[in-house]
PDB file of C-alpha atoms in Angstrom:
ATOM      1  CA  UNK A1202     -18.004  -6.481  -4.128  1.00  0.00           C
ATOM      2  CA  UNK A1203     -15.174  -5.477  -5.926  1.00  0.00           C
ATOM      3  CA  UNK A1204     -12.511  -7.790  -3.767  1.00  0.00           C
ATOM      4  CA  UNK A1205     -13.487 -11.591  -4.125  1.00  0.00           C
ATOM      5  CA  UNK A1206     -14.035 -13.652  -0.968  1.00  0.00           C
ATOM      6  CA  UNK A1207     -12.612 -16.548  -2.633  1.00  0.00           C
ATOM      7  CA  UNK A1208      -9.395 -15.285  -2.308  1.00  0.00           C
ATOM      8  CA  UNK A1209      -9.621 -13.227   1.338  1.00  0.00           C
ATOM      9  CA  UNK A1210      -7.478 -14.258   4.316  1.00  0.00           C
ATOM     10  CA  UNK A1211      -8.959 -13.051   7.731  1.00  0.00           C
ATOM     11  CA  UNK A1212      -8.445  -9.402   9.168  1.00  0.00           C
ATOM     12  CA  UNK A1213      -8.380  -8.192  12.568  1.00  0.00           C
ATOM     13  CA  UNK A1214     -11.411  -5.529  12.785  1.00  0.00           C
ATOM     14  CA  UNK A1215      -8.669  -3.459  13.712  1.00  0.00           C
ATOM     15  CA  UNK A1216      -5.684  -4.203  12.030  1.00  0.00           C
ATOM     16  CA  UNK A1217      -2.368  -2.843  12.800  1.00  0.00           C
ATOM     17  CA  UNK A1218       1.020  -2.725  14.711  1.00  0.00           C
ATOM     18  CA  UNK A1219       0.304  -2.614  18.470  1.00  0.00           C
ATOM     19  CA  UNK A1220       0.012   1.096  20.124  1.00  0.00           C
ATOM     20  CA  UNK A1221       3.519   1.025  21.721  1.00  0.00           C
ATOM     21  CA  UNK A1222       5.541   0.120  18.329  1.00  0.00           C
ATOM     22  CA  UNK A1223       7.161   2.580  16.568  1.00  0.00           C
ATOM     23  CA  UNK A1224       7.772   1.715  12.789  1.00  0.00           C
ATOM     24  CA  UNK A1225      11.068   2.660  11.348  1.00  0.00           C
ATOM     25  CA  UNK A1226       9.383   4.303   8.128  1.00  0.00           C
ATOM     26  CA  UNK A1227       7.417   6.989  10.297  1.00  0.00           C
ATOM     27  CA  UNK A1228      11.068   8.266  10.619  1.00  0.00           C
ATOM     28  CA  UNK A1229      12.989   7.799   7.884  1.00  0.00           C
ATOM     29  CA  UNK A1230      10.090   7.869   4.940  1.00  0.00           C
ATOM     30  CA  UNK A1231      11.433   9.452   1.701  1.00  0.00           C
ATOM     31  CA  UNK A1232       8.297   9.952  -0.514  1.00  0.00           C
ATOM     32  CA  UNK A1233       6.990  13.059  -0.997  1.00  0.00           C
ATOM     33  CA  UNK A1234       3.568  14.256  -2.067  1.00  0.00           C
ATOM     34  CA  UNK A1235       3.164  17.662  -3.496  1.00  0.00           C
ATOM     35  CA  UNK A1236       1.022  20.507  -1.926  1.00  0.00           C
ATOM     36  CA  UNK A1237       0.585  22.078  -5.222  1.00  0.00           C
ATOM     37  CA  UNK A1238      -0.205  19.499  -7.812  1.00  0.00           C
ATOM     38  CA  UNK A1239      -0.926  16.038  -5.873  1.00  0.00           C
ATOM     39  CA  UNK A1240       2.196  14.538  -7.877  1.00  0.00           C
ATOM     40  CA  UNK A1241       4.219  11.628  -6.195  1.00  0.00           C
ATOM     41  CA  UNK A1242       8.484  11.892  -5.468  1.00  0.00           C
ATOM     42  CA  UNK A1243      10.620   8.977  -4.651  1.00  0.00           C
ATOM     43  CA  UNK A1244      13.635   7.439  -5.741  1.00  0.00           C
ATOM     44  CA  UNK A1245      14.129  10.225  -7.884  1.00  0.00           C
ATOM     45  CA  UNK A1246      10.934   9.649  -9.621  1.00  0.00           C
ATOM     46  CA  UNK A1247       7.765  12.264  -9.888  1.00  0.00           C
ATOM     47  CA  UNK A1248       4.255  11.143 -11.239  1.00  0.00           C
ATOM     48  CA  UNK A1249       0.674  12.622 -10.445  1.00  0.00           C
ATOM     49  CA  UNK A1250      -1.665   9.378 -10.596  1.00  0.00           C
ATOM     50  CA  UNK A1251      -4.230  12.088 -11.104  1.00  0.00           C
ATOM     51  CA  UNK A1252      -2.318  12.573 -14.635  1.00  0.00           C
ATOM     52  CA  UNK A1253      -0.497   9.561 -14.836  1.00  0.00           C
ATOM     53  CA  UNK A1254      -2.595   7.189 -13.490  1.00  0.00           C
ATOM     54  CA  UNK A1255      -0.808   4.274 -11.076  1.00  0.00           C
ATOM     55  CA  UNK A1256       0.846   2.310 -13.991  1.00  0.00           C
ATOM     56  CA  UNK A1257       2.697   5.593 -15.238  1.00  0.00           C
ATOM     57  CA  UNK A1258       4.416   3.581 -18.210  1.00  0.00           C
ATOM     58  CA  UNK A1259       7.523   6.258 -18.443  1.00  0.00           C
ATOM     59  CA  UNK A1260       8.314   5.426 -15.033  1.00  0.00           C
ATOM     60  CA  UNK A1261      11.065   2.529 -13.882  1.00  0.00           C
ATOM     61  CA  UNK A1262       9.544  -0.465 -13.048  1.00  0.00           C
ATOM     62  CA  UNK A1263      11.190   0.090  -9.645  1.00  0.00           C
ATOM     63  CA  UNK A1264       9.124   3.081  -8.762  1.00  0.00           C
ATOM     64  CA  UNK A1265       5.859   1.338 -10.042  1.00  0.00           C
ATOM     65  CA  UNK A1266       6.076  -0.898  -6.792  1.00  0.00           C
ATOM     66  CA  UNK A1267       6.964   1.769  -4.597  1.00  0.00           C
ATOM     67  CA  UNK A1268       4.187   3.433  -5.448  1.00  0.00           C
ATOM     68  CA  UNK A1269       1.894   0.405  -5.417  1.00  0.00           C
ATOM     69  CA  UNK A1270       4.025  -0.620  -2.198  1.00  0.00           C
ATOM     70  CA  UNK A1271       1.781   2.438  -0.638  1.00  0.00           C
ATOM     71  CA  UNK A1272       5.571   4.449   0.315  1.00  0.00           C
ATOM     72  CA  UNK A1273       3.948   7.730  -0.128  1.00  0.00           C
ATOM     73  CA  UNK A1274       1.635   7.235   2.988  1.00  0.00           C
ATOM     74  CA  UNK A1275       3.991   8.124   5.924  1.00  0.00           C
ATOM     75  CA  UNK A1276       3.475  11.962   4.880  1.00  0.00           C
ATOM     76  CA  UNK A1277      -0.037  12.049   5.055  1.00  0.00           C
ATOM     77  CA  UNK A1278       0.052   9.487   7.970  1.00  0.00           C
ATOM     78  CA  UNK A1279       2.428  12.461   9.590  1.00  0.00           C
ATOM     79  CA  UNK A1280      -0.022  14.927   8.995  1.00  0.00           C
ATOM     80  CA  UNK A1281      -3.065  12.920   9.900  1.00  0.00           C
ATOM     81  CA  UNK A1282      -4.445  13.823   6.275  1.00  0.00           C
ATOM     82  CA  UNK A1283      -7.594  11.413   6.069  1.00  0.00           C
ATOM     83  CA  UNK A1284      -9.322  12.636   3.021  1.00  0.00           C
ATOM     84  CA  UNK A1285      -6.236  12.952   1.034  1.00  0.00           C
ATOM     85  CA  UNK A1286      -5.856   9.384   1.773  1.00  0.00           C
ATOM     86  CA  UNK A1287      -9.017   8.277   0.896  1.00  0.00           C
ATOM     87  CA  UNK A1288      -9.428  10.667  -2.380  1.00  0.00           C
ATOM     88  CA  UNK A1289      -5.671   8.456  -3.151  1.00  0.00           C
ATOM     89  CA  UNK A1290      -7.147   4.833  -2.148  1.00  0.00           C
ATOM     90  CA  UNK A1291     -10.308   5.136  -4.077  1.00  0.00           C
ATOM     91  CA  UNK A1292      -8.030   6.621  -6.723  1.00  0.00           C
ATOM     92  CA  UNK A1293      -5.878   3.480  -6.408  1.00  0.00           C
ATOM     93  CA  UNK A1294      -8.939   1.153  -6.278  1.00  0.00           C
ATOM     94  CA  UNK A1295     -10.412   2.290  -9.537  1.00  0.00           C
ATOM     95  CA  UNK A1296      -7.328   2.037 -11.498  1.00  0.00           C
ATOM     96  CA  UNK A1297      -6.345  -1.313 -10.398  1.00  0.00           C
ATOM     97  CA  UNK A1298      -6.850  -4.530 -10.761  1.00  0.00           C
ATOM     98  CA  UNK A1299      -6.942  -7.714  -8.591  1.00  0.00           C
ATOM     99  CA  UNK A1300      -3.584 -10.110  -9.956  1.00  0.00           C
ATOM    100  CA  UNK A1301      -2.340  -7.305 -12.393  1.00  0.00           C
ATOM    101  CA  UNK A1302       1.416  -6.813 -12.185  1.00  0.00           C
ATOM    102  CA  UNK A1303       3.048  -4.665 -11.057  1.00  0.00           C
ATOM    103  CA  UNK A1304       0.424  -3.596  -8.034  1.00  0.00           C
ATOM    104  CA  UNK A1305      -0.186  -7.528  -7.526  1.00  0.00           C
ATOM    105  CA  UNK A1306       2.980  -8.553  -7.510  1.00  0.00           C
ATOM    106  CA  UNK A1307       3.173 -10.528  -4.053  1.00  0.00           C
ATOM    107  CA  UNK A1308       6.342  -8.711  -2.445  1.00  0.00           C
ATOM    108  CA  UNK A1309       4.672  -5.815  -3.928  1.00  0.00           C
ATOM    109  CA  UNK A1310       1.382  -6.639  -2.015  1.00  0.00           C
ATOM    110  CA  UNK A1311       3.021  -7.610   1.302  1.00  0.00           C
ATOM    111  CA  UNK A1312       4.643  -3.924   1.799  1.00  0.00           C
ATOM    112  CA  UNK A1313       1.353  -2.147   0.691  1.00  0.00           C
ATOM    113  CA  UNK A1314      -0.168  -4.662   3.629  1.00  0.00           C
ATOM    114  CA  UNK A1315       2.650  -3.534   5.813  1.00  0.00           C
ATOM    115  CA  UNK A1316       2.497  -0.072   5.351  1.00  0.00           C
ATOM    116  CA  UNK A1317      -1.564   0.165   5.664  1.00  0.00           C
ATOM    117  CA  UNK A1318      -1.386  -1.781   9.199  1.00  0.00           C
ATOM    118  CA  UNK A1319       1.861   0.483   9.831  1.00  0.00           C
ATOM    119  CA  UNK A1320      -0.350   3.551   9.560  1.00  0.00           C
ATOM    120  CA  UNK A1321      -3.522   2.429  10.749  1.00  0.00           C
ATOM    121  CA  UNK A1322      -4.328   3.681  13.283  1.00  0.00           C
ATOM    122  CA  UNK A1323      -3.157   7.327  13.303  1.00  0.00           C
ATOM    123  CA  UNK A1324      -4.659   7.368   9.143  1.00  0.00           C
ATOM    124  CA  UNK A1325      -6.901   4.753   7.827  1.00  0.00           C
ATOM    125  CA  UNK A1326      -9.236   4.303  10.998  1.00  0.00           C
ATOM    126  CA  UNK A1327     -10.238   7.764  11.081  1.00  0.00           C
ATOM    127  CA  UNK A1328     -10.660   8.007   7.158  1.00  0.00           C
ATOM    128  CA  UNK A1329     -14.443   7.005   4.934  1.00  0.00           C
ATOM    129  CA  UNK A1330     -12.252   4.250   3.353  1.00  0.00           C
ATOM    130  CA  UNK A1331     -11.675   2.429   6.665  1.00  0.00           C
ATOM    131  CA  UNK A1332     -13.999  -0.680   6.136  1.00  0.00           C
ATOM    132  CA  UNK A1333     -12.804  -0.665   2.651  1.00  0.00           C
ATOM    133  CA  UNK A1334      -9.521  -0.962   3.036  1.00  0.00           C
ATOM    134  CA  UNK A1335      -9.995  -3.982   5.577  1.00  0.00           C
ATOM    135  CA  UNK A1336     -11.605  -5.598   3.113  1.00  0.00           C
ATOM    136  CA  UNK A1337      -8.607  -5.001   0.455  1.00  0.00           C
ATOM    137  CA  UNK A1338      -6.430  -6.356   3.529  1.00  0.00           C
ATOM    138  CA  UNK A1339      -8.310  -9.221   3.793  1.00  0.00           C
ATOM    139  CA  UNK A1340      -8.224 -10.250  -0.005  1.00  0.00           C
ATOM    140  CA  UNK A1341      -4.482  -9.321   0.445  1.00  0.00           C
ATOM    141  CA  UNK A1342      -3.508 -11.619   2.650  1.00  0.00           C
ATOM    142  CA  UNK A1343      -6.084 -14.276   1.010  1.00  0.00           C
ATOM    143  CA  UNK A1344      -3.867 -13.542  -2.250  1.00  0.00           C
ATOM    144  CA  UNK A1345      -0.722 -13.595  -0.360  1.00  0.00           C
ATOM    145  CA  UNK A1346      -1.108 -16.945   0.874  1.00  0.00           C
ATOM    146  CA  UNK A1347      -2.061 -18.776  -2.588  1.00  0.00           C
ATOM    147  CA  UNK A1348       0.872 -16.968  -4.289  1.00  0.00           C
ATOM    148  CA  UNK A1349       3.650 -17.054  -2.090  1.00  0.00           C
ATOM    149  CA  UNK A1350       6.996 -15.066  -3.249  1.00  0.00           C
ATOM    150  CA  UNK A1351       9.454 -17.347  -4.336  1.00  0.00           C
ATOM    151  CA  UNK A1352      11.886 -14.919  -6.474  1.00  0.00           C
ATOM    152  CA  UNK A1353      15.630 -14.559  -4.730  1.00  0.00           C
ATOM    153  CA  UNK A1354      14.697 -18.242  -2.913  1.00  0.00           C
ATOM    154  CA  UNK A1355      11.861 -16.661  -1.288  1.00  0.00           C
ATOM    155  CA  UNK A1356      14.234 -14.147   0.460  1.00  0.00           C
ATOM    156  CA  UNK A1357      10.826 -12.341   1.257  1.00  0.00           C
ATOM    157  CA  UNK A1358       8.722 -14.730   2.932  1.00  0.00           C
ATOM    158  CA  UNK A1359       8.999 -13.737   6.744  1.00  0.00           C
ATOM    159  CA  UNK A1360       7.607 -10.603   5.848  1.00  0.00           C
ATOM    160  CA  UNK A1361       4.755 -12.334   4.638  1.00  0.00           C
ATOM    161  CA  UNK A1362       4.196 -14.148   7.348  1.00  0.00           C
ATOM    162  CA  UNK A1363       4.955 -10.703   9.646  1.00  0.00           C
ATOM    163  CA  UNK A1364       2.328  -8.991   7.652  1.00  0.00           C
ATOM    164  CA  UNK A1365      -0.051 -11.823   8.030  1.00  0.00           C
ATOM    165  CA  UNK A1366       0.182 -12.032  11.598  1.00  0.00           C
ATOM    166  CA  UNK A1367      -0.280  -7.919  11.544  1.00  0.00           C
ATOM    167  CA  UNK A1368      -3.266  -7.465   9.533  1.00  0.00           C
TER     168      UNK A1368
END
């Protein structure tokens, strides 16, 4: 297994925000993915990871953890896209690495929890990657809660404990 155990928390078999909550970011998302060429926009930012990879070193370091904070799934959530999902997570799995910063970074790995249990249902479920991003939830929130965000005065740590109670 690619995830250690040793440092999973405990997922729902179906994690997620319940059926009657509407996120916020289903509305107002502002990443964009391109039709033509695969290639990521936000915050004024374009990379292909297909190119680039997901540590695209010309890129702020800003824009690194919005695209490791999983931003650019509300289109594809939108538009029910499954297999462009799961062509992007796999993607995402092979060019990461478990503790590497930026994608590791603990605020960094709450909102990519938040996000995937944002858009579970209506995107990951139905996708091949389902069971395997569970498991990455589950090493997530294992990881979340041995390195706690403490940067700001740990202005960030209810959302850990949101996305905890979430996934």
């Amino acid at each position: 297994a690619r995830w250690s155990s040793a440092t999973a928390g405990s997922v729902a078999a179906s994690p997620g925000w319940p059926d009657r909550f509407e996120p916020m970011d289903a509305v107002a998302h502002y990443a964009a993915i391109s039709e033509q060429d695969g290639s990521f926009s936000l915050l004024g930012e374009t990379t292909s990871p297909q190119r680039d990879g997901w540590r695209p070193a010309e890129s702020s370091q800003l824009f690194r953890y919005h695209l490791h904070y999983f931003d650019w799934v509300w289109p594809l959530a939108a538009e029910r896209d499954h297999q462009r999902f799961a062509e992007l997570w796999r993607s995402w799995q092979a060019d990461t690495r478990l503790g590497r910063w930026d994608e590791w970074s603990p605020y960094v790995v709450s909102l990519r929890a938040w996000n995937l249990c944002a858009v579970y249902g209506p995107l990951v479920a139905r996708s091949t990657v389902a069971d395997d991003v569970r498991s990455n939830l589950d090493v997530s929130l294992g990881y979340l809660q041995a390195n706690l965000e403490r940067d700001v005065g740990g202005n960030h740590l209810a959302q850990l404990v949101l996305v905890q109670h979430l996934a």
